[in-house]
Short mmCIF file of N, CA and C in Angstrom, two decimals:
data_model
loop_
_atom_site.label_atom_id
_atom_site.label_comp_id
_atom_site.label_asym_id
_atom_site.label_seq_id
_atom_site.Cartn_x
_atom_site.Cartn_y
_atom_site.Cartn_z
N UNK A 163 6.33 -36.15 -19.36
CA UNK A 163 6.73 -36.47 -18.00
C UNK A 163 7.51 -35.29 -17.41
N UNK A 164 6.88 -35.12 -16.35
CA UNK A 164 7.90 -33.49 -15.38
C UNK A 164 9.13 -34.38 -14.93
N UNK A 165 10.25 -33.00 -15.07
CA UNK A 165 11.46 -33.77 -14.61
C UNK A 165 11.66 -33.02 -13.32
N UNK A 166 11.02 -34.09 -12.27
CA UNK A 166 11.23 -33.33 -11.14
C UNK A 166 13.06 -33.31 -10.18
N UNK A 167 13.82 -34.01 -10.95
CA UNK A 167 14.76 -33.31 -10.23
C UNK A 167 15.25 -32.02 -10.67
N UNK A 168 15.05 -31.44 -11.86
CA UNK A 168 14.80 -30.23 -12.87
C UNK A 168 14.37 -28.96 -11.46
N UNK A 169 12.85 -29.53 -11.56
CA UNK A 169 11.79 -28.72 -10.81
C UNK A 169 12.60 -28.59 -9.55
N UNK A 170 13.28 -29.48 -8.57
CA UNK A 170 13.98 -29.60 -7.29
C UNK A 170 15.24 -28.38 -7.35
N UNK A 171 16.05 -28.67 -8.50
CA UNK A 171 17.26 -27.44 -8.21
C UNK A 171 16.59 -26.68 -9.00
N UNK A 172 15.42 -26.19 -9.45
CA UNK A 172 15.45 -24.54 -9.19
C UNK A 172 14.46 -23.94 -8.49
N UNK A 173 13.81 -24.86 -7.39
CA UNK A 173 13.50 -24.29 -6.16
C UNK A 173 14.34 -24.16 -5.35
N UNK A 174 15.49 -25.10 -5.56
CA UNK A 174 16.52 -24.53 -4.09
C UNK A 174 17.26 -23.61 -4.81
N UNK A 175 17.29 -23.03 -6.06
CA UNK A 175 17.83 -22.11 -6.71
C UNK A 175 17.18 -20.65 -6.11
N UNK A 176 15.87 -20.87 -6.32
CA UNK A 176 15.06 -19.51 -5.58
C UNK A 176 15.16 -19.21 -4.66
N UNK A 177 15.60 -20.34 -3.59
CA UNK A 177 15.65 -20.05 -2.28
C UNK A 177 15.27 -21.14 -1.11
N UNK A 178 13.99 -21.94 -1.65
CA UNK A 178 13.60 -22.89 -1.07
C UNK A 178 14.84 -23.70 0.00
N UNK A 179 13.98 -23.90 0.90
CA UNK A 179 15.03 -24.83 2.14
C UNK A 179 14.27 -26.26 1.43
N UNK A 180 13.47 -26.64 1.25
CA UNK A 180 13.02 -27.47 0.79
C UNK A 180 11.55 -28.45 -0.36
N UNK A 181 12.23 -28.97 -1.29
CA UNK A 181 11.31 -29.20 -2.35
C UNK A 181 10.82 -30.45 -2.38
N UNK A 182 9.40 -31.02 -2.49
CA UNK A 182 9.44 -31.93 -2.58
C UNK A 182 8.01 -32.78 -3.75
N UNK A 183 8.12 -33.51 -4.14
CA UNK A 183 7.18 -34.03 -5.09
C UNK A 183 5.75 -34.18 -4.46
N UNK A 184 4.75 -33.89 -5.09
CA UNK A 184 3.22 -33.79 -4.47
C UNK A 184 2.37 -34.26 -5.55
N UNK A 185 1.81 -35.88 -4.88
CA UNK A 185 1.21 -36.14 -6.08
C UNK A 185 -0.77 -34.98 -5.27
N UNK A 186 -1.39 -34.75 -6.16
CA UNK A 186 -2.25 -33.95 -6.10
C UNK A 186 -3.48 -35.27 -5.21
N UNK A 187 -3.67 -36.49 -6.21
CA UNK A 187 -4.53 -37.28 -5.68
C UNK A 187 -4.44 -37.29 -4.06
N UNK A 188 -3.28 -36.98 -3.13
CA UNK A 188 -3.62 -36.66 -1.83
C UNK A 188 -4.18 -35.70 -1.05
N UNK A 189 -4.94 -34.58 -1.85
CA UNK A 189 -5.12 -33.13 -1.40
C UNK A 189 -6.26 -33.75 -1.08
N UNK A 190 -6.90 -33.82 0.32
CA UNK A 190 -7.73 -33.59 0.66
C UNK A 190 -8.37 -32.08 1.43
N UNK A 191 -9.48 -31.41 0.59
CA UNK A 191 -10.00 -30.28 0.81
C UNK A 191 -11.11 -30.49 1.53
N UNK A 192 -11.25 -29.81 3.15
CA UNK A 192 -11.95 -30.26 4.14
C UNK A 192 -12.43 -28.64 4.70
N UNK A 193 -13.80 -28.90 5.31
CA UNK A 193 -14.60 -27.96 5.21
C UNK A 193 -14.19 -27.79 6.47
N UNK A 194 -13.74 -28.17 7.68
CA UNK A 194 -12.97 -27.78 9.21
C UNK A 194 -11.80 -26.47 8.83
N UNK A 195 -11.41 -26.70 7.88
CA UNK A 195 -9.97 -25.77 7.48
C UNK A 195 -10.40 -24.56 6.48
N UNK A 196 -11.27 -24.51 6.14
CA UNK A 196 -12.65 -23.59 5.42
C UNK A 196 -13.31 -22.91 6.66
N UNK A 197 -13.80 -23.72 7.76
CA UNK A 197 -14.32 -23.31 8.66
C UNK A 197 -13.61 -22.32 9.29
N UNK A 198 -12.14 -22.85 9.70
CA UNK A 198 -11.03 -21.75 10.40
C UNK A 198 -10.99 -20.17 9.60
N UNK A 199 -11.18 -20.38 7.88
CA UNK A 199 -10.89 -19.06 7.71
C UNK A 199 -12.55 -18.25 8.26
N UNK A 200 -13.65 -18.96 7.97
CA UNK A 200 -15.00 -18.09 7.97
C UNK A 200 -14.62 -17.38 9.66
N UNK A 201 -14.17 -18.04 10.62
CA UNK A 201 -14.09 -17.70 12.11
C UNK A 201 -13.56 -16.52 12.15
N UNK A 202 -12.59 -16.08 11.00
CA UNK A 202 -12.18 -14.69 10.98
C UNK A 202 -10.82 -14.69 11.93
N UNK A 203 -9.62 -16.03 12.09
CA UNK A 203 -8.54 -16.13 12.63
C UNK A 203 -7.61 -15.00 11.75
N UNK A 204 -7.59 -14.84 10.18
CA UNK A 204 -6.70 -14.78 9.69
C UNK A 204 -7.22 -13.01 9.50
N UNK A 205 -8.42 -12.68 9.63
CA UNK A 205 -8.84 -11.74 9.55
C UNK A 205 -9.03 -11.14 7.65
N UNK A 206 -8.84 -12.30 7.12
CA UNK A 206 -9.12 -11.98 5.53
C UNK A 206 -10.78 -12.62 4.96
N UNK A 207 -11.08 -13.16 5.48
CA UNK A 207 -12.72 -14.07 5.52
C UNK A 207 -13.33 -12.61 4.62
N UNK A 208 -14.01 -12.68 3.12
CA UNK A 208 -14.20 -12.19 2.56
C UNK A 208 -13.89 -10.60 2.14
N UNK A 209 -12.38 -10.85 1.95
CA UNK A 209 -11.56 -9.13 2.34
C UNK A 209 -11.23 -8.98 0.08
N UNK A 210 -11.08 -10.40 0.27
CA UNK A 210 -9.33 -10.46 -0.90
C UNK A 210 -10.38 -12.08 -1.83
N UNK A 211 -9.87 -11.90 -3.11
CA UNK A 211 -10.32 -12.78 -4.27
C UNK A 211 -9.40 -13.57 -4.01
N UNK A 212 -8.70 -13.84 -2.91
CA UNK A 212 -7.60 -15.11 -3.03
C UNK A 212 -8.04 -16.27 -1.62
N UNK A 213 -9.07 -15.63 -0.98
CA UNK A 213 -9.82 -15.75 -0.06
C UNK A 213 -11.18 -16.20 0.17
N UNK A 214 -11.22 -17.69 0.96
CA UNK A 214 -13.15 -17.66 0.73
C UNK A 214 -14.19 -16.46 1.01
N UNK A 215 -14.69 -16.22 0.66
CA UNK A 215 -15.49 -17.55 -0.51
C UNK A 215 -15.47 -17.65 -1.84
N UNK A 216 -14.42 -15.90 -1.84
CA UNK A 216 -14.23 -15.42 -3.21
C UNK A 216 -13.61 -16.74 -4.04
N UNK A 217 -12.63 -17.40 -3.15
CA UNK A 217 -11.86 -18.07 -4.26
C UNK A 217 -12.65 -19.79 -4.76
N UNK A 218 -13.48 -19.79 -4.58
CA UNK A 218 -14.54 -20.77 -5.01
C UNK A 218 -14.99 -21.94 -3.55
N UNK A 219 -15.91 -22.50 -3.94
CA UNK A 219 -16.22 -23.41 -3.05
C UNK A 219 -15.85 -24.66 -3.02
N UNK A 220 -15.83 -25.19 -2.00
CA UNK A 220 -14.89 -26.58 -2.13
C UNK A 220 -15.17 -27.70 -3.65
N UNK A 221 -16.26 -28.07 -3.64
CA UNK A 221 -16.39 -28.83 -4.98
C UNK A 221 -15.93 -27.98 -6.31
N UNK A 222 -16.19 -26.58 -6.17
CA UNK A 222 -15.19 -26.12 -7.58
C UNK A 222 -14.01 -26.27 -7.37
N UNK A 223 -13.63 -26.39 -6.58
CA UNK A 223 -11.63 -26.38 -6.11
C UNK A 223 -11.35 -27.99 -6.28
N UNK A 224 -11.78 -28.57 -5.58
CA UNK A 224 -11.89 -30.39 -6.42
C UNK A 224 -12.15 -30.46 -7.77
N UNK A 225 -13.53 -29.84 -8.38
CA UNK A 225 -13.02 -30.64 -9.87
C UNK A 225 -11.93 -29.59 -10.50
N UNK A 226 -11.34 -28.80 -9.89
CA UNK A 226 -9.80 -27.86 -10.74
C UNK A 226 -8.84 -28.67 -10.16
N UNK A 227 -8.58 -29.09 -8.83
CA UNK A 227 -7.53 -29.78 -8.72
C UNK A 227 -7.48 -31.07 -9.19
N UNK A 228 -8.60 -31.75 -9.56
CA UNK A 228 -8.51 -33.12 -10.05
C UNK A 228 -7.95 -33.13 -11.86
N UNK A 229 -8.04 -31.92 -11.87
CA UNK A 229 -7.37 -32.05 -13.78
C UNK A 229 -5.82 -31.87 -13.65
N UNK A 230 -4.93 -31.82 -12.63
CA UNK A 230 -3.58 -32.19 -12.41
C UNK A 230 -2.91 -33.42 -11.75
N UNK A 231 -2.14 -34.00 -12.15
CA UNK A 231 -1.55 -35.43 -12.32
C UNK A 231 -0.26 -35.19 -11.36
N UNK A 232 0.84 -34.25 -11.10
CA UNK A 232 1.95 -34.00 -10.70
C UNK A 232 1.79 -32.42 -10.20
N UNK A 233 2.83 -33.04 -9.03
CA UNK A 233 3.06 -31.20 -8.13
C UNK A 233 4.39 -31.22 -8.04
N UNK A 234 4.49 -29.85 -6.82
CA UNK A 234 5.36 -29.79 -5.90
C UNK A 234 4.76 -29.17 -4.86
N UNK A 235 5.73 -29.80 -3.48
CA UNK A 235 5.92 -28.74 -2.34
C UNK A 235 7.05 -28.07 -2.19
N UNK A 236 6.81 -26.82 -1.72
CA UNK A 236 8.32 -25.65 -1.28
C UNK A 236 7.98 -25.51 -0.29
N UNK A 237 8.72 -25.17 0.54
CA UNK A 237 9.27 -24.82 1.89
C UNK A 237 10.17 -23.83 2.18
N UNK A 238 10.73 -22.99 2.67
CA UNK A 238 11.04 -22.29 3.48
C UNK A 238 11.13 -21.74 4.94
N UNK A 239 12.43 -22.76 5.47
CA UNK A 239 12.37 -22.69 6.85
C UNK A 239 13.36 -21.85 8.16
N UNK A 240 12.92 -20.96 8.48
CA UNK A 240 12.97 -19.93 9.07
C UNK A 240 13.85 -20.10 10.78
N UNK A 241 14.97 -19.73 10.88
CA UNK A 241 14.94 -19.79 12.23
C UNK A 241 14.96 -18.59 13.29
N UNK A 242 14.02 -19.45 14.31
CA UNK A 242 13.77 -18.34 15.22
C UNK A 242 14.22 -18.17 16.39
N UNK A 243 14.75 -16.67 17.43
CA UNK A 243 15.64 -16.56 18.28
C UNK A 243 14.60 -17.21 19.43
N UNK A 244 13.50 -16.97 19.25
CA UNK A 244 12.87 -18.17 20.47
C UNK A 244 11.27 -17.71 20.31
N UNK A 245 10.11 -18.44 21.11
CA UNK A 245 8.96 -19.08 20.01
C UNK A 245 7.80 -17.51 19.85
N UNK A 246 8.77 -16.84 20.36
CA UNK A 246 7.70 -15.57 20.10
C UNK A 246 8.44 -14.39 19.51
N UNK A 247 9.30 -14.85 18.69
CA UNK A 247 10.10 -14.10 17.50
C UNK A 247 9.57 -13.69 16.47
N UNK A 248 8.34 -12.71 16.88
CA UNK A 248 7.57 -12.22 15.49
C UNK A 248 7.95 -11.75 14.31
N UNK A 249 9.43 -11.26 14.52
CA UNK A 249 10.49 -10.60 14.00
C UNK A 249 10.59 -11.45 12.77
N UNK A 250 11.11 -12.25 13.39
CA UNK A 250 11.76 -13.07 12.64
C UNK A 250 10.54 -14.72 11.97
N UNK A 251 9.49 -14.69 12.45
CA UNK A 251 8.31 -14.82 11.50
C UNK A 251 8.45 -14.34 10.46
N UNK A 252 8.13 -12.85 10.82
CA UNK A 252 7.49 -12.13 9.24
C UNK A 252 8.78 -12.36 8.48
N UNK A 253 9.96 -12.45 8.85
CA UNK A 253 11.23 -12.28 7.97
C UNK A 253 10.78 -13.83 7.31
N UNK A 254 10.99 -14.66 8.02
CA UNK A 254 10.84 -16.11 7.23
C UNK A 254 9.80 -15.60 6.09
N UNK A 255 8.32 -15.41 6.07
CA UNK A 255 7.24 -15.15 5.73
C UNK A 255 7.16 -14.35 4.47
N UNK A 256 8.25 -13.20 4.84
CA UNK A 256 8.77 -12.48 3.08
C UNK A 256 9.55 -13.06 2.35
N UNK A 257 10.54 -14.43 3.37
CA UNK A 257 11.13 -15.07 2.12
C UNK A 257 10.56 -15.91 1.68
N UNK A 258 9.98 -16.44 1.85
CA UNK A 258 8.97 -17.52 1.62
C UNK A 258 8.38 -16.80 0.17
N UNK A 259 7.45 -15.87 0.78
CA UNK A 259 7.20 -15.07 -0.15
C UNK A 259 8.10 -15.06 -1.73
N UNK A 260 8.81 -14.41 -1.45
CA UNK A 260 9.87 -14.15 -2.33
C UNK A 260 10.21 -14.89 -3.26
N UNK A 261 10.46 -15.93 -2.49
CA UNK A 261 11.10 -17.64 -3.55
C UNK A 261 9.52 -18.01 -4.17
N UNK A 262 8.38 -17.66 -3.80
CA UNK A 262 7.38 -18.58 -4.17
C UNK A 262 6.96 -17.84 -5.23
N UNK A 263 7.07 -16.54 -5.75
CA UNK A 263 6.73 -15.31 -6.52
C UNK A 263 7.86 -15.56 -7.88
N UNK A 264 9.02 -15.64 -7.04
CA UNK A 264 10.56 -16.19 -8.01
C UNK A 264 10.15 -16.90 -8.71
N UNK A 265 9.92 -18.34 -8.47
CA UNK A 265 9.57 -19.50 -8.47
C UNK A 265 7.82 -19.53 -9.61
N UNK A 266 7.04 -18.70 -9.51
CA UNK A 266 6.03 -19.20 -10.09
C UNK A 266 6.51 -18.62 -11.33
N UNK A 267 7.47 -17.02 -11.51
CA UNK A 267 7.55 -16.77 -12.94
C UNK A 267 8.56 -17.77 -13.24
N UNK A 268 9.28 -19.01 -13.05
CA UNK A 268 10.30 -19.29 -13.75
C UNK A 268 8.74 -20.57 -14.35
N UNK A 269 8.06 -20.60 -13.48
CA UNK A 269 7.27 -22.30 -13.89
C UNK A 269 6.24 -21.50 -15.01
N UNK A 270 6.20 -20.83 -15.17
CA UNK A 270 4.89 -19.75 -15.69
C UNK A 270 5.47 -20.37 -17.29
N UNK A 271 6.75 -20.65 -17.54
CA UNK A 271 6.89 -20.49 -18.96
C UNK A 271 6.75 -21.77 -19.40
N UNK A 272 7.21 -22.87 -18.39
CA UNK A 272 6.91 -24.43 -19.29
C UNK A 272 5.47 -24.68 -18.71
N UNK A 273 4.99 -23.83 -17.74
CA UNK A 273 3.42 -25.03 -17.65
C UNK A 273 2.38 -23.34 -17.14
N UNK A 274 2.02 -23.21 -18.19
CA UNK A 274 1.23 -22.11 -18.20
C UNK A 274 -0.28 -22.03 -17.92
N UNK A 275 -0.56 -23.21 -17.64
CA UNK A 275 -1.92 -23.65 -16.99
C UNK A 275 -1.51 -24.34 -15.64
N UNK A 276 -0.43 -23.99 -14.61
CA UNK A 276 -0.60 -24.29 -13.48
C UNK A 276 -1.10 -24.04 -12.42
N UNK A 277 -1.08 -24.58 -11.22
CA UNK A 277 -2.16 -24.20 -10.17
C UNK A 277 -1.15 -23.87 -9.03
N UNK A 278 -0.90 -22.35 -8.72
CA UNK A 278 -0.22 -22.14 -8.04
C UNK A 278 -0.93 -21.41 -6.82
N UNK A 279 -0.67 -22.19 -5.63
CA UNK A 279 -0.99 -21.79 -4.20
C UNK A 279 -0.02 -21.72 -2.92
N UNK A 280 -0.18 -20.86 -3.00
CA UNK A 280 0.90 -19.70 -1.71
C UNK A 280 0.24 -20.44 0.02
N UNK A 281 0.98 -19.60 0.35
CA UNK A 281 0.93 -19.64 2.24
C UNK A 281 0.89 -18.02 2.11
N UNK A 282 -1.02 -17.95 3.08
CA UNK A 282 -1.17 -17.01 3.48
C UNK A 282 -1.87 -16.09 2.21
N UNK A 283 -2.66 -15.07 2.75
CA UNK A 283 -3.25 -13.85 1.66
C UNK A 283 -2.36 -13.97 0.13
N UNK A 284 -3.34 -13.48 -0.75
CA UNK A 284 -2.35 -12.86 -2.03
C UNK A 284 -1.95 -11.38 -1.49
N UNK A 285 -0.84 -11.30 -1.88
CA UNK A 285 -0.26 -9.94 -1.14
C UNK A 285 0.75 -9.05 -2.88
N UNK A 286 -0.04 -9.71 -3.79
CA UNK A 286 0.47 -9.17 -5.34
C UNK A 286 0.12 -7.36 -4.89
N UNK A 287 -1.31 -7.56 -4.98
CA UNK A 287 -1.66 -5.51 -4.91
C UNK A 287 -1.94 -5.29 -3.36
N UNK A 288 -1.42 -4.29 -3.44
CA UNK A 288 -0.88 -3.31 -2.05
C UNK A 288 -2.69 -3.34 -1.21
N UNK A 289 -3.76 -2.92 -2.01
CA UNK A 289 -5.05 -3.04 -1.70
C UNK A 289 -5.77 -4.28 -2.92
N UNK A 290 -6.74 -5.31 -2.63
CA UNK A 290 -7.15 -6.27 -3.11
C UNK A 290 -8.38 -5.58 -3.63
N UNK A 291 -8.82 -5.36 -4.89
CA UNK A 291 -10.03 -4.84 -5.76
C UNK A 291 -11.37 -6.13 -5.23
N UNK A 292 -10.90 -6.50 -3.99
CA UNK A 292 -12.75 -7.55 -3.70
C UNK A 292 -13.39 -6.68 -3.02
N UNK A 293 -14.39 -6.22 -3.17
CA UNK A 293 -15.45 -7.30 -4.05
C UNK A 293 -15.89 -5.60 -4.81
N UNK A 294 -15.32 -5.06 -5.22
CA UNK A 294 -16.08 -3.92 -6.15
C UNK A 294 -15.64 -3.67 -7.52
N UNK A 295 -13.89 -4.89 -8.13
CA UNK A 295 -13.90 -4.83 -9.11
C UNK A 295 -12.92 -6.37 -9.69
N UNK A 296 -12.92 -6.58 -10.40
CA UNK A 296 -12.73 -8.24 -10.90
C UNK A 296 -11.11 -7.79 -10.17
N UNK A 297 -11.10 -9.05 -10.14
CA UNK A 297 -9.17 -9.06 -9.48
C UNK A 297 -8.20 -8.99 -10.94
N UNK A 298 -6.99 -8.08 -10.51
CA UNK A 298 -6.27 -7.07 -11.85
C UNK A 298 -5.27 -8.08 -12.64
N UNK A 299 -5.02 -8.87 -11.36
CA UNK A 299 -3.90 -9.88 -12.09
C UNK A 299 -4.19 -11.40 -11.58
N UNK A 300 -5.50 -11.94 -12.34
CA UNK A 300 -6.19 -13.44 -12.12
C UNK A 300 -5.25 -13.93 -12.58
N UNK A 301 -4.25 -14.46 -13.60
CA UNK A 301 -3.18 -15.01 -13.63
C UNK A 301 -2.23 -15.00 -12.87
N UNK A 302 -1.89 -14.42 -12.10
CA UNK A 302 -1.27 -14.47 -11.32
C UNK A 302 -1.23 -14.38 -9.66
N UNK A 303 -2.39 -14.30 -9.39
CA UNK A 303 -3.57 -14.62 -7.89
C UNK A 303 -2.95 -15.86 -7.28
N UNK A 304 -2.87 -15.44 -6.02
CA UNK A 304 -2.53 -17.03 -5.76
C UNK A 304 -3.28 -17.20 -4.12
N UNK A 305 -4.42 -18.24 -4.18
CA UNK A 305 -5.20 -18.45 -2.66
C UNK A 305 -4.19 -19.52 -2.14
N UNK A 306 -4.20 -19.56 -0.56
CA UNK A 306 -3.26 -20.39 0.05
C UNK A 306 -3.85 -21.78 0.46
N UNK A 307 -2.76 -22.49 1.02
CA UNK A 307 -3.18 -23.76 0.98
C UNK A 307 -4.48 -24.04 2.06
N UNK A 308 -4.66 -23.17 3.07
CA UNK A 308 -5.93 -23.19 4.11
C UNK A 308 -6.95 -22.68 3.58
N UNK A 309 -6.79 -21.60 2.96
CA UNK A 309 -7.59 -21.13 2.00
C UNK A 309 -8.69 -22.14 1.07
N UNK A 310 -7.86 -23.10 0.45
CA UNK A 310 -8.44 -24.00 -0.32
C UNK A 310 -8.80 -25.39 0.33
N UNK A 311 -9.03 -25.14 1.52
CA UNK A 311 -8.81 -26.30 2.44
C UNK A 311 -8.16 -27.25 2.90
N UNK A 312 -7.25 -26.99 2.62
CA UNK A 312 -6.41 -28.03 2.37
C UNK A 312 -5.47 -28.08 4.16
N UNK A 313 -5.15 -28.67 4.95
CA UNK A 313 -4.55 -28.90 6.28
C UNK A 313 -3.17 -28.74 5.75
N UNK A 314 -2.63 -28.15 6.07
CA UNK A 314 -1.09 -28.57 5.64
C UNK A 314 -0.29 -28.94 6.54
N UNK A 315 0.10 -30.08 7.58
CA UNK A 315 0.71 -30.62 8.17
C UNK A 315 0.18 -32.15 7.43
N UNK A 316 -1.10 -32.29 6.78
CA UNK A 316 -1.48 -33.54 6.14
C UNK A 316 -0.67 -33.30 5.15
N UNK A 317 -0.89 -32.56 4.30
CA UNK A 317 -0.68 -32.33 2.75
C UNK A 317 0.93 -32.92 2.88
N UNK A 318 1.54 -32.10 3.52
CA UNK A 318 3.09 -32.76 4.01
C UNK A 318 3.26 -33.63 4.51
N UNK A 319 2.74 -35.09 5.76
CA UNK A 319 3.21 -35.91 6.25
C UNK A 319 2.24 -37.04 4.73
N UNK A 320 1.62 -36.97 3.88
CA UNK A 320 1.07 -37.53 2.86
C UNK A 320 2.01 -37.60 1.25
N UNK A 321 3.01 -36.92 1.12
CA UNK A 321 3.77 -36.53 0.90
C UNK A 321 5.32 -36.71 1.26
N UNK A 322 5.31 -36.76 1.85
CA UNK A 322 6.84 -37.23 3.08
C UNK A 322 7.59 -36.08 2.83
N UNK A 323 7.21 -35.00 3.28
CA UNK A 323 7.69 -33.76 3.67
C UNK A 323 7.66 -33.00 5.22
N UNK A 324 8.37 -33.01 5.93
CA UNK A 324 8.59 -32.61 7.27
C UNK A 324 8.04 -31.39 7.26
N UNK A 325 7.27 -31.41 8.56
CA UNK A 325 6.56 -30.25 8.57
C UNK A 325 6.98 -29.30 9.77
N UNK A 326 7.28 -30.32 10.65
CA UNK A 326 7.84 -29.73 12.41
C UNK A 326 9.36 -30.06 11.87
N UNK A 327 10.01 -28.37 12.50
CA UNK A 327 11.60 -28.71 12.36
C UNK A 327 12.76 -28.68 13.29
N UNK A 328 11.13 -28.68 14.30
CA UNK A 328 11.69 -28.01 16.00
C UNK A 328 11.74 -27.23 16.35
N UNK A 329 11.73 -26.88 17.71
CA UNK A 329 11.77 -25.75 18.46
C UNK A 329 12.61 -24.46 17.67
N UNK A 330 12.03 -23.22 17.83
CA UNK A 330 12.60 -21.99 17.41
C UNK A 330 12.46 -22.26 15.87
N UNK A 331 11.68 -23.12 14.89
CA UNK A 331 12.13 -22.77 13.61
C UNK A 331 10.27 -22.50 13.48
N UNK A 332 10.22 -21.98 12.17
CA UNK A 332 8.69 -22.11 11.59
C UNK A 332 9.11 -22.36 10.16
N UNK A 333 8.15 -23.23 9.40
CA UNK A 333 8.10 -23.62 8.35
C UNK A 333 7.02 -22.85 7.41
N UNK A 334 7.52 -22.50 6.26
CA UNK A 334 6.18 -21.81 5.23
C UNK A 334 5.93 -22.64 4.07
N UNK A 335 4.65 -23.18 3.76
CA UNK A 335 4.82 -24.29 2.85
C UNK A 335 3.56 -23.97 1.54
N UNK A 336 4.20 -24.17 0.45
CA UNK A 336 3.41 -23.73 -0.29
C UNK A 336 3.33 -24.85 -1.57
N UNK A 337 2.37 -24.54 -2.67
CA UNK A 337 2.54 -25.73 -4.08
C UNK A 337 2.46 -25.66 -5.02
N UNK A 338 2.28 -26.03 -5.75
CA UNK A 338 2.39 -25.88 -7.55
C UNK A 338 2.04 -26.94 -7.82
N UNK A 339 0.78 -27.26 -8.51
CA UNK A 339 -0.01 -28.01 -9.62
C UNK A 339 0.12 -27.92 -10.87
N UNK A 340 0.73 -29.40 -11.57
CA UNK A 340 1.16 -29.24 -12.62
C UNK A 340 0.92 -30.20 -13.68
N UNK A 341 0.89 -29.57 -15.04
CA UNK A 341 0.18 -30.25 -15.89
C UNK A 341 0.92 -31.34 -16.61
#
């Protein structure tokens, strides 16, 4: 049994504004949120192995997420001087970063078959080896939650994790699948 109040203080140890329990049976992976990356919004649509289509197709990503029983969500919430504070985006965005990178080497040692997915590109190597040579550090790759289809304003109100924190803030939300 995970001891998730364990798992809770040492995400807010890393940094996290907020942690919360994710049972997996709610991930619904939907081909509309697959669709958004092929449109080329994010501008990674077959750039990066953390990225469709590299990072598998929806039914391989269902039967991998269906062999985990217990999660988490992290959060990291950012405030901003007003709603076009790009500034202070990307700042939220590296901490986010930061705690979620923190955070996967501390989980890396009790659950070493976990399923860890970020917000946003893998941003591990400076340039991504797709598609001319296998990716350098597959253990440690991480595709994001749109990436894998997944909506994340569902994933969180399914969950009972706040997703809107109001005006001037942005939220970065990421998870961990666990065995």
């Amino acid at each position: 049994m995970i001891d998730f109040e364990a798992l809770r203080q040492q995400g807010r140890a890393c940094g996290f504004t907020h942690v919360a329990r994710l049972d997996p049976a709610t991930i619904e992976l939907r081909e509309d949120v697959r669709a958004m990356c092929a449109s080329g919004k994010c501008r990674m649509y077959g750039k990066s192995w953390s990225c469709p289509p590299a990072c598998g197709t929806l039914e391989e990503l269902r039967a991998r997420i269906s062999r985990y029983r217990e999660g988490i969500l992290v959060q990291t919430v950012g405030q901003l001087e007003d709603s076009m504070d790009g500034e202070g985006m990307m700042e939220a965005e590296a901490l986010h970063k930061q705690h979620f990178s923190d955070m996967h080497e501390l989980l890396r040692r009790d659950y070493p078959d976990m399923m860890a997915i970020g917000a946003g590109t893998c941003t591990r190597c400076k340039q991504c080896s797709y598609p001319d040579a296998p990716c350098r550090f597959p253990d440690r790759m991480t595709s994001s939650m749109e990436a894998l289809g997944m909506l994340v304003l569902e994933v969180c109100k399914d969950n009972g994790l706040t997703y809107y924190y109001g005006p001037n803030t942005i939220a970065y939300t990421s998870c961990f699948l666990l065995m």
